Amino acid sequence: MDFENTFRIVLIGLEYFFLIFSILIISSYVILAYFSSRETKTYLKKNNFVEYKDLLSSKISPSISIIAPAFNESLNIVENVRSLLSIHYVNYNVIIVNDGSKDDSLEKLIAAYSLIKVDYFIHNKIKTQPLRKGVFKSKNPAFDKLIVIDKENGGKADALNFGINISQSKYLACIDVDCLLLEDSLQRMVKPFLDTNDKKVIASGGVIRIANSCKIENGKLIEINFPKKWIERAQVLEYLRSFLLGRMAWARLNGLLVISGAFGMFDREIAIKVGGYDTNTVGEDMEIIVRMRRYMEETKQKYKVAYIPDPLCWTEAPDNYKIFISQRNRWTRGTIETLKIHKKIGLNPKYGILGMLSFPYWFIFERLAPIVEVAGIVYFVLLVVFREINWSFVLGIFLIAYLFSLIFSFVAIFSEELTYRQYKKKGIGLILVLTIILEPLILHPFVLYAAIKGNIDYYFNKNKKWGVMTRKGLSKK
Amino acid sequence: MDTFWLEYIIWMIVVILALIITFFILMLKILRYHNKLKDSKILTYKNETEHLLIEYLYSAKKGLNFSNCQLDIIKKLKNDVLNKQKRKVITAVFVNLIQEVSGELIDSMRELYEEIGLLYCTEKNLESNQSNLIALAIRDLRRFKIKKVEKKIDKFINHPRKEVRREAHLYFIQLFKLKGLENLKKLKLPLTEWDQIQLLNELKNFNSLELPDISNWLKLENDYVLIFILNVIKIFNRIDAKEELLDLLNHQNSDIRVKVIDLLDHFEITEANPKLKERYNNLTHKEKSVFFNLIEKTATIEDTSFLKKFVYQETFEIKFKALKILKGINQKEYNLISKESRNIESNEIIHFLNSSYGF
């Protein structure tokens, strides 16, 4: 009798836990959506008449280094570099770090840009793998902005650190070499650094858009198309939700914990002070932001991590489930590693919003959410097996969860339609609605599976690192 | 009974959510349709306005205030300005076109801008509570070179919102040149780097000789304006206030001191070198770094003993510069250091300096 009572109390406790968790997560989304809409509105109001072109001719425009690590990118590297060299900014250089590629990336670059090896003294402010063939610059003055480094393989973080060591610019734009940056992307990304006096802007991030199916010629985005495959479409929706609702809101609260590795800009001095990217984590993009923020909090300096909602960077998203799962698995491991490295921050009032809000949020709603969700599913299955289920009740609860998820997707789409309107073509409206309806069924289960697999790999498969991210290349579309 | 009510509530929520989603689907459809329609209307109206404007500009008749054709166009545009959306389009077309025409045509456009009531609307926006509207209004007034609202703009030069302040100062500098620049003296609030870039861009249209005596500006209390003026000095190569510049080496703001040393480097002025060497240990890292740039340009063999102090100590950057300068001014001393050095970092630098032309 006692055991039965205890068991019943445990079950009731579990049910209340799931209920409270669901209410909290839904409430957090509502709050984030509210803050996000206010931030987007403010941003557009303040920036719709800004004259960015003044930066192009100014003698005091700050210097920026674009650092792009490349590993076996032979297929598109020449075009990708051409695209980076055609960005509209006055004072920048492009540092391509060939991270021990086994293909002919370097040879292609040497041939395409008339590169020659140069003497270059590199002060290893951040420890990295050594040079392999050396540092290359172009003989052709048209490409004098380009520096190519060929080094031993050390992973993306190590390659970025090498780029940081070689850069002499005030700001660093760290990007994936296969990303497509719009011509005015540097002008827009650097603005928060220049337009803030009361705080030091340590980093700025931008919205990443999915370029699958878009028409790209000579490294320029010619036509925006909605992807053809459902997995890609669902990711477009997911990115819109994440970037336009989530991150925009966190920017308003100055609580951003992550800037996408695809395109982010950093204050070089602070990036070096904190020791650059961590080469021991697969979530180096999140980790460096947390570490920079931690440094600023610990040294009691006022700071900000800025966020630009303009669609400045377009990237290729996985077009099959295998690669998608591998990518999300890595993201999960990266999140776990970062939260573990910086666990001291969690609920520590010394770290302000970072410790009391951002960190706990990420821990509960990003780190634990998939585990709680799977626990809920297991609990439900057990109930089905061992107890009589009120199916009408269960169906109602499932529908509420499902419909809520649709509402948030709609809010993200409205946010897009009222601001940037990138998907204007006829017929996309219907596809968007279908994507919203199908996304929880065709993408979310795989997100969940990848997150659980990421947890398992983190605890039981420590040797697993980046995984494979096969790309087809944007310009071949 | 309890379960019944709970179920009832749950299904009620489901129905409400389903209705909301149905509403959203319809809204999305309407919104996309509306946006498309709006885009097409705007495009048509934009083309129409451009056409009208060009017709207006080229249908002026000598001796007449306005030709009949111009009067018709004014009448039509006057009506259209009452519509907010059309007003936006007209303003955008005006703003674009005024940058492409010159001479009398600008005056003619300005006249039309006033005649159709756009100026009135813009001035109205100056009274708005929304800072973005005020900033936009000032921008339009600047672009149309409307000088008579000077007094109204004057009250915005210390506006709490930086975008408004920025537009106000741009207005004065672009329209009133040197007289407008004087308004910076009244600025009590900060100037961001972004503001400086925009203001300097306007100043590019000035002739260096037009700039008044710089020395007065170097006594201002607003550090941000002071930094701006130091930038102006560099860009315009105005070294007529050397004494005041040297005095600023004692300024309490290290950013200003860094700028001043950078200027000394730019003009290759060596007067301050002994003073800076004396207080070297009290300089900030940035000051030290720019000071070494100055030494790099102006060093003589006399600087050897000073430079030798840093070939084993200090940061990498300073070590590198010290060794590089030493190699240039005193090869004998440099060779001696090369032989004696046991410092790994210094040896790496020496190796690099010996085996390459540098980069």
JSON list of C-alpha atoms in Angstrom, two decimals, chain A residues 324-458:
[
{"chain": "A", "resi": 324, "resn": "PHE", "atom": "CA", "xyz": [21.56, 17.17, -40.83]},
{"chain": "A", "resi": 325, "resn": "ILE", "atom": "CA", "xyz": [21.75, 14.77, -37.87]},
{"chain": "A", "resi": 326, "resn": "SER", "atom": "CA", "xyz": [25.54, 14.95, -37.86]},
{"chain": "A", "resi": 327, "resn": "GLN", "atom": "CA", "xyz": [25.40, 18.78, -37.80]},
{"chain": "A", "resi": 328, "resn": "ARG", "atom": "CA", "xyz": [22.83, 18.94, -34.98]},
{"chain": "A", "resi": 329, "resn": "ASN", "atom": "CA", "xyz": [24.67, 16.26, -33.04]},
{"chain": "A", "resi": 330, "resn": "ARG", "atom": "CA", "xyz": [27.73, 18.53, -33.11]},
{"chain": "A", "resi": 331, "resn": "TRP", "atom": "CA", "xyz": [25.69, 21.57, -32.06]},
{"chain": "A", "resi": 332, "resn": "THR", "atom": "CA", "xyz": [24.37, 19.63, -29.08]},
{"chain": "A", "resi": 333, "resn": "ARG", "atom": "CA", "xyz": [27.84, 18.51, -28.01]},
{"chain": "A", "resi": 334, "resn": "GLY", "atom": "CA", "xyz": [29.09, 22.06, -28.45]},
{"chain": "A", "resi": 335, "resn": "THR", "atom": "CA", "xyz": [26.35, 23.39, -26.19]},
{"chain": "A", "resi": 336, "resn": "ILE", "atom": "CA", "xyz": [27.00, 20.76, -23.52]},
{"chain": "A", "resi": 337, "resn": "GLU", "atom": "CA", "xyz": [30.75, 21.40, -23.59]},
{"chain": "A", "resi": 338, "resn": "THR", "atom": "CA", "xyz": [30.38, 25.18, -23.38]},
{"chain": "A", "resi": 339, "resn": "LEU", "atom": "CA", "xyz": [27.88, 25.03, -20.54]},
{"chain": "A", "resi": 340, "resn": "LYS", "atom": "CA", "xyz": [30.14, 22.61, -18.70]},
{"chain": "A", "resi": 341, "resn": "ILE", "atom": "CA", "xyz": [33.31, 24.67, -19.19]},
{"chain": "A", "resi": 342, "resn": "HIS", "atom": "CA", "xyz": [31.58, 27.78, -17.88]},
{"chain": "A", "resi": 343, "resn": "LYS", "atom": "CA", "xyz": [29.31, 26.19, -15.26]},
{"chain": "A", "resi": 344, "resn": "LYS", "atom": "CA", "xyz": [30.63, 28.69, -12.73]},
{"chain": "A", "resi": 345, "resn": "ILE", "atom": "CA", "xyz": [28.53, 31.38, -14.44]},
{"chain": "A", "resi": 346, "resn": "GLY", "atom": "CA", "xyz": [25.18, 29.63, -13.89]},
{"chain": "A", "resi": 347, "resn": "LEU", "atom": "CA", "xyz": [22.96, 31.39, -11.35]},
{"chain": "A", "resi": 348, "resn": "ASN", "atom": "CA", "xyz": [25.92, 33.45, -10.21]},
{"chain": "A", "resi": 349, "resn": "PRO", "atom": "CA", "xyz": [24.71, 37.03, -9.60]},
{"chain": "A", "resi": 350, "resn": "LYS", "atom": "CA", "xyz": [28.27, 38.27, -10.14]},
{"chain": "A", "resi": 351, "resn": "TYR", "atom": "CA", "xyz": [27.72, 37.70, -13.89]},
{"chain": "A", "resi": 352, "resn": "GLY", "atom": "CA", "xyz": [24.49, 39.74, -14.09]},
{"chain": "A", "resi": 353, "resn": "ILE", "atom": "CA", "xyz": [22.12, 38.84, -16.93]},
{"chain": "A", "resi": 354, "resn": "LEU", "atom": "CA", "xyz": [24.65, 36.35, -18.25]},
{"chain": "A", "resi": 355, "resn": "GLY", "atom": "CA", "xyz": [24.62, 34.35, -15.04]},
{"chain": "A", "resi": 356, "resn": "MET", "atom": "CA", "xyz": [21.07, 34.85, -13.91]},
{"chain": "A", "resi": 357, "resn": "LEU", "atom": "CA", "xyz": [19.16, 34.70, -17.18]},
{"chain": "A", "resi": 358, "resn": "SER", "atom": "CA", "xyz": [21.03, 33.64, -20.34]},
{"chain": "A", "resi": 359, "resn": "PHE", "atom": "CA", "xyz": [22.98, 30.79, -18.85]},
{"chain": "A", "resi": 360, "resn": "PRO", "atom": "CA", "xyz": [20.07, 29.20, -16.92]},
{"chain": "A", "resi": 361, "resn": "TYR", "atom": "CA", "xyz": [17.83, 29.64, -19.99]},
{"chain": "A", "resi": 362, "resn": "TRP", "atom": "CA", "xyz": [20.30, 27.81, -22.20]},
{"chain": "A", "resi": 363, "resn": "PHE", "atom": "CA", "xyz": [20.78, 25.12, -19.63]},
{"chain": "A", "resi": 364, "resn": "ILE", "atom": "CA", "xyz": [17.06, 24.48, -19.11]},
{"chain": "A", "resi": 365, "resn": "PHE", "atom": "CA", "xyz": [15.56, 25.17, -22.52]},
{"chain": "A", "resi": 366, "resn": "GLU", "atom": "CA", "xyz": [18.40, 24.23, -24.86]},
{"chain": "A", "resi": 367, "resn": "ARG", "atom": "CA", "xyz": [20.46, 21.70, -22.93]},
{"chain": "A", "resi": 368, "resn": "LEU", "atom": "CA", "xyz": [17.70, 19.91, -21.01]},
{"chain": "A", "resi": 369, "resn": "ALA", "atom": "CA", "xyz": [14.69, 20.40, -23.29]},
{"chain": "A", "resi": 370, "resn": "PRO", "atom": "CA", "xyz": [15.39, 17.43, -25.61]},
{"chain": "A", "resi": 371, "resn": "ILE", "atom": "CA", "xyz": [16.03, 15.17, -22.63]},
{"chain": "A", "resi": 372, "resn": "VAL", "atom": "CA", "xyz": [12.80, 16.28, -20.94]},
{"chain": "A", "resi": 373, "resn": "GLU", "atom": "CA", "xyz": [10.94, 15.79, -24.22]},
{"chain": "A", "resi": 374, "resn": "VAL", "atom": "CA", "xyz": [12.24, 12.27, -24.67]},
{"chain": "A", "resi": 375, "resn": "ALA", "atom": "CA", "xyz": [11.52, 11.51, -21.00]},
{"chain": "A", "resi": 376, "resn": "GLY", "atom": "CA", "xyz": [7.96, 12.71, -21.61]},
{"chain": "A", "resi": 377, "resn": "ILE", "atom": "CA", "xyz": [7.62, 10.41, -24.63]},
{"chain": "A", "resi": 378, "resn": "VAL", "atom": "CA", "xyz": [8.97, 7.43, -22.66]},
{"chain": "A", "resi": 379, "resn": "TYR", "atom": "CA", "xyz": [6.61, 8.23, -19.80]},
{"chain": "A", "resi": 380, "resn": "PHE", "atom": "CA", "xyz": [3.72, 8.39, -22.23]},
{"chain": "A", "resi": 381, "resn": "VAL", "atom": "CA", "xyz": [4.61, 5.03, -23.75]},
{"chain": "A", "resi": 382, "resn": "LEU", "atom": "CA", "xyz": [4.77, 3.50, -20.27]},
{"chain": "A", "resi": 383, "resn": "LEU", "atom": "CA", "xyz": [1.37, 4.90, -19.50]},
{"chain": "A", "resi": 384, "resn": "VAL", "atom": "CA", "xyz": [0.00, 3.40, -22.70]},
{"chain": "A", "resi": 385, "resn": "VAL", "atom": "CA", "xyz": [1.44, 0.02, -21.76]},
{"chain": "A", "resi": 386, "resn": "PHE", "atom": "CA", "xyz": [0.66, -0.11, -18.06]},
{"chain": "A", "resi": 387, "resn": "ARG", "atom": "CA", "xyz": [-2.33, 2.13, -17.46]},
{"chain": "A", "resi": 388, "resn": "GLU", "atom": "CA", "xyz": [-5.59, 2.94, -19.01]},
{"chain": "A", "resi": 389, "resn": "ILE", "atom": "CA", "xyz": [-5.22, 6.09, -21.10]},
{"chain": "A", "resi": 390, "resn": "ASN", "atom": "CA", "xyz": [-7.84, 8.76, -21.60]},
{"chain": "A", "resi": 391, "resn": "TRP", "atom": "CA", "xyz": [-7.16, 9.16, -25.31]},
{"chain": "A", "resi": 392, "resn": "SER", "atom": "CA", "xyz": [-9.32, 12.22, -25.73]},
{"chain": "A", "resi": 393, "resn": "PHE", "atom": "CA", "xyz": [-7.29, 13.98, -23.04]},
{"chain": "A", "resi": 394, "resn": "VAL", "atom": "CA", "xyz": [-3.96, 12.88, -24.52]},
{"chain": "A", "resi": 395, "resn": "LEU", "atom": "CA", "xyz": [-4.90, 13.90, -28.04]},
{"chain": "A", "resi": 396, "resn": "GLY", "atom": "CA", "xyz": [-6.00, 17.30, -26.76]},
{"chain": "A", "resi": 397, "resn": "ILE", "atom": "CA", "xyz": [-2.66, 17.88, -25.02]},
{"chain": "A", "resi": 398, "resn": "PHE", "atom": "CA", "xyz": [-0.69, 16.79, -28.09]},
{"chain": "A", "resi": 399, "resn": "LEU", "atom": "CA", "xyz": [-2.74, 19.09, -30.29]},
{"chain": "A", "resi": 400, "resn": "ILE", "atom": "CA", "xyz": [-2.16, 22.03, -27.95]},
{"chain": "A", "resi": 401, "resn": "ALA", "atom": "CA", "xyz": [1.60, 21.46, -28.11]},
{"chain": "A", "resi": 402, "resn": "TYR", "atom": "CA", "xyz": [1.51, 21.06, -31.88]},
{"chain": "A", "resi": 403, "resn": "LEU", "atom": "CA", "xyz": [-0.69, 24.10, -32.49]},
{"chain": "A", "resi": 404, "resn": "PHE", "atom": "CA", "xyz": [1.44, 26.27, -30.23]},
{"chain": "A", "resi": 405, "resn": "SER", "atom": "CA", "xyz": [4.50, 25.33, -32.26]},
{"chain": "A", "resi": 406, "resn": "LEU", "atom": "CA", "xyz": [2.63, 26.34, -35.43]},
{"chain": "A", "resi": 407, "resn": "ILE", "atom": "CA", "xyz": [1.72, 29.70, -33.89]},
{"chain": "A", "resi": 408, "resn": "PHE", "atom": "CA", "xyz": [5.37, 30.51, -33.17]},
{"chain": "A", "resi": 409, "resn": "SER", "atom": "CA", "xyz": [6.31, 29.58, -36.71]},
{"chain": "A", "resi": 410, "resn": "PHE", "atom": "CA", "xyz": [3.58, 31.88, -38.00]},
{"chain": "A", "resi": 411, "resn": "VAL", "atom": "CA", "xyz": [4.88, 34.69, -35.81]},
{"chain": "A", "resi": 412, "resn": "ALA", "atom": "CA", "xyz": [8.36, 34.19, -37.32]},
{"chain": "A", "resi": 413, "resn": "ILE", "atom": "CA", "xyz": [6.91, 34.27, -40.84]},
{"chain": "A", "resi": 414, "resn": "PHE", "atom": "CA", "xyz": [4.90, 37.41, -40.09]},
{"chain": "A", "resi": 415, "resn": "SER", "atom": "CA", "xyz": [8.03, 38.98, -38.71]},
{"chain": "A", "resi": 416, "resn": "GLU", "atom": "CA", "xyz": [9.79, 38.17, -41.99]},
{"chain": "A", "resi": 417, "resn": "GLU", "atom": "CA", "xyz": [6.89, 39.39, -44.14]},
{"chain": "A", "resi": 418, "resn": "LEU", "atom": "CA", "xyz": [6.68, 42.67, -42.27]},
{"chain": "A", "resi": 419, "resn": "THR", "atom": "CA", "xyz": [10.41, 43.35, -42.44]},
{"chain": "A", "resi": 420, "resn": "TYR", "atom": "CA", "xyz": [12.76, 41.83, -44.98]},
{"chain": "A", "resi": 421, "resn": "ARG", "atom": "CA", "xyz": [10.36, 39.91, -47.26]},
{"chain": "A", "resi": 422, "resn": "GLN", "atom": "CA", "xyz": [12.99, 37.77, -48.91]},
{"chain": "A", "resi": 423, "resn": "TYR", "atom": "CA", "xyz": [10.56, 35.20, -50.32]},
{"chain": "A", "resi": 424, "resn": "LYS", "atom": "CA", "xyz": [8.38, 37.32, -52.59]},
{"chain": "A", "resi": 425, "resn": "LYS", "atom": "CA", "xyz": [7.71, 34.92, -55.43]},
{"chain": "A", "resi": 426, "resn": "LYS", "atom": "CA", "xyz": [4.18, 33.81, -56.20]},
{"chain": "A", "resi": 427, "resn": "GLY", "atom": "CA", "xyz": [3.16, 30.47, -54.68]},
{"chain": "A", "resi": 428, "resn": "ILE", "atom": "CA", "xyz": [5.64, 30.59, -51.82]},
{"chain": "A", "resi": 429, "resn": "GLY", "atom": "CA", "xyz": [2.90, 31.68, -49.39]},
{"chain": "A", "resi": 430, "resn": "LEU", "atom": "CA", "xyz": [1.19, 28.30, -49.71]},
{"chain": "A", "resi": 431, "resn": "ILE", "atom": "CA", "xyz": [4.49, 26.44, -49.44]},
{"chain": "A", "resi": 432, "resn": "LEU", "atom": "CA", "xyz": [5.27, 28.43, -46.30]},
{"chain": "A", "resi": 433, "resn": "VAL", "atom": "CA", "xyz": [1.97, 27.42, -44.72]},
{"chain": "A", "resi": 434, "resn": "LEU", "atom": "CA", "xyz": [2.57, 23.77, -45.63]},
{"chain": "A", "resi": 435, "resn": "THR", "atom": "CA", "xyz": [6.10, 23.99, -44.26]},
{"chain": "A", "resi": 436, "resn": "ILE", "atom": "CA", "xyz": [4.78, 25.43, -41.01]},
{"chain": "A", "resi": 437, "resn": "ILE", "atom": "CA", "xyz": [2.28, 22.55, -40.71]},
{"chain": "A", "resi": 438, "resn": "LEU", "atom": "CA", "xyz": [4.79, 19.84, -41.63]},
{"chain": "A", "resi": 439, "resn": "GLU", "atom": "CA", "xyz": [7.93, 21.08, -39.91]},
{"chain": "A", "resi": 440, "resn": "PRO", "atom": "CA", "xyz": [7.10, 19.64, -36.46]},
{"chain": "A", "resi": 441, "resn": "LEU", "atom": "CA", "xyz": [6.59, 16.27, -38.16]},
{"chain": "A", "resi": 442, "resn": "ILE", "atom": "CA", "xyz": [9.40, 16.17, -40.70]},
{"chain": "A", "resi": 443, "resn": "LEU", "atom": "CA", "xyz": [12.19, 18.02, -38.92]},
{"chain": "A", "resi": 444, "resn": "HIS", "atom": "CA", "xyz": [11.58, 18.12, -35.20]},
{"chain": "A", "resi": 445, "resn": "PRO", "atom": "CA", "xyz": [11.82, 14.33, -34.62]},
{"chain": "A", "resi": 446, "resn": "PHE", "atom": "CA", "xyz": [15.25, 14.38, -36.27]},
{"chain": "A", "resi": 447, "resn": "VAL", "atom": "CA", "xyz": [16.33, 17.41, -34.23]},
{"chain": "A", "resi": 448, "resn": "LEU", "atom": "CA", "xyz": [15.33, 15.47, -31.13]},
{"chain": "A", "resi": 449, "resn": "TYR", "atom": "CA", "xyz": [17.09, 12.31, -32.29]},
{"chain": "A", "resi": 450, "resn": "ALA", "atom": "CA", "xyz": [20.28, 14.26, -33.09]},
{"chain": "A", "resi": 451, "resn": "ALA", "atom": "CA", "xyz": [20.17, 15.99, -29.70]},
{"chain": "A", "resi": 452, "resn": "ILE", "atom": "CA", "xyz": [19.87, 12.66, -27.85]},
{"chain": "A", "resi": 453, "resn": "LYS", "atom": "CA", "xyz": [22.58, 11.16, -30.01]},
{"chain": "A", "resi": 454, "resn": "GLY", "atom": "CA", "xyz": [24.72, 14.20, -29.24]},
{"chain": "A", "resi": 455, "resn": "ASN", "atom": "CA", "xyz": [24.22, 13.59, -25.52]},
{"chain": "A", "resi": 456, "resn": "ILE", "atom": "CA", "xyz": [25.13, 9.93, -25.89]},
{"chain": "A", "resi": 457, "resn": "ASP", "atom": "CA", "xyz": [28.19, 10.73, -28.01]},
{"chain": "A", "resi": 458, "resn": "TYR", "atom": "CA", "xyz": [29.27, 13.37, -25.52]}
]
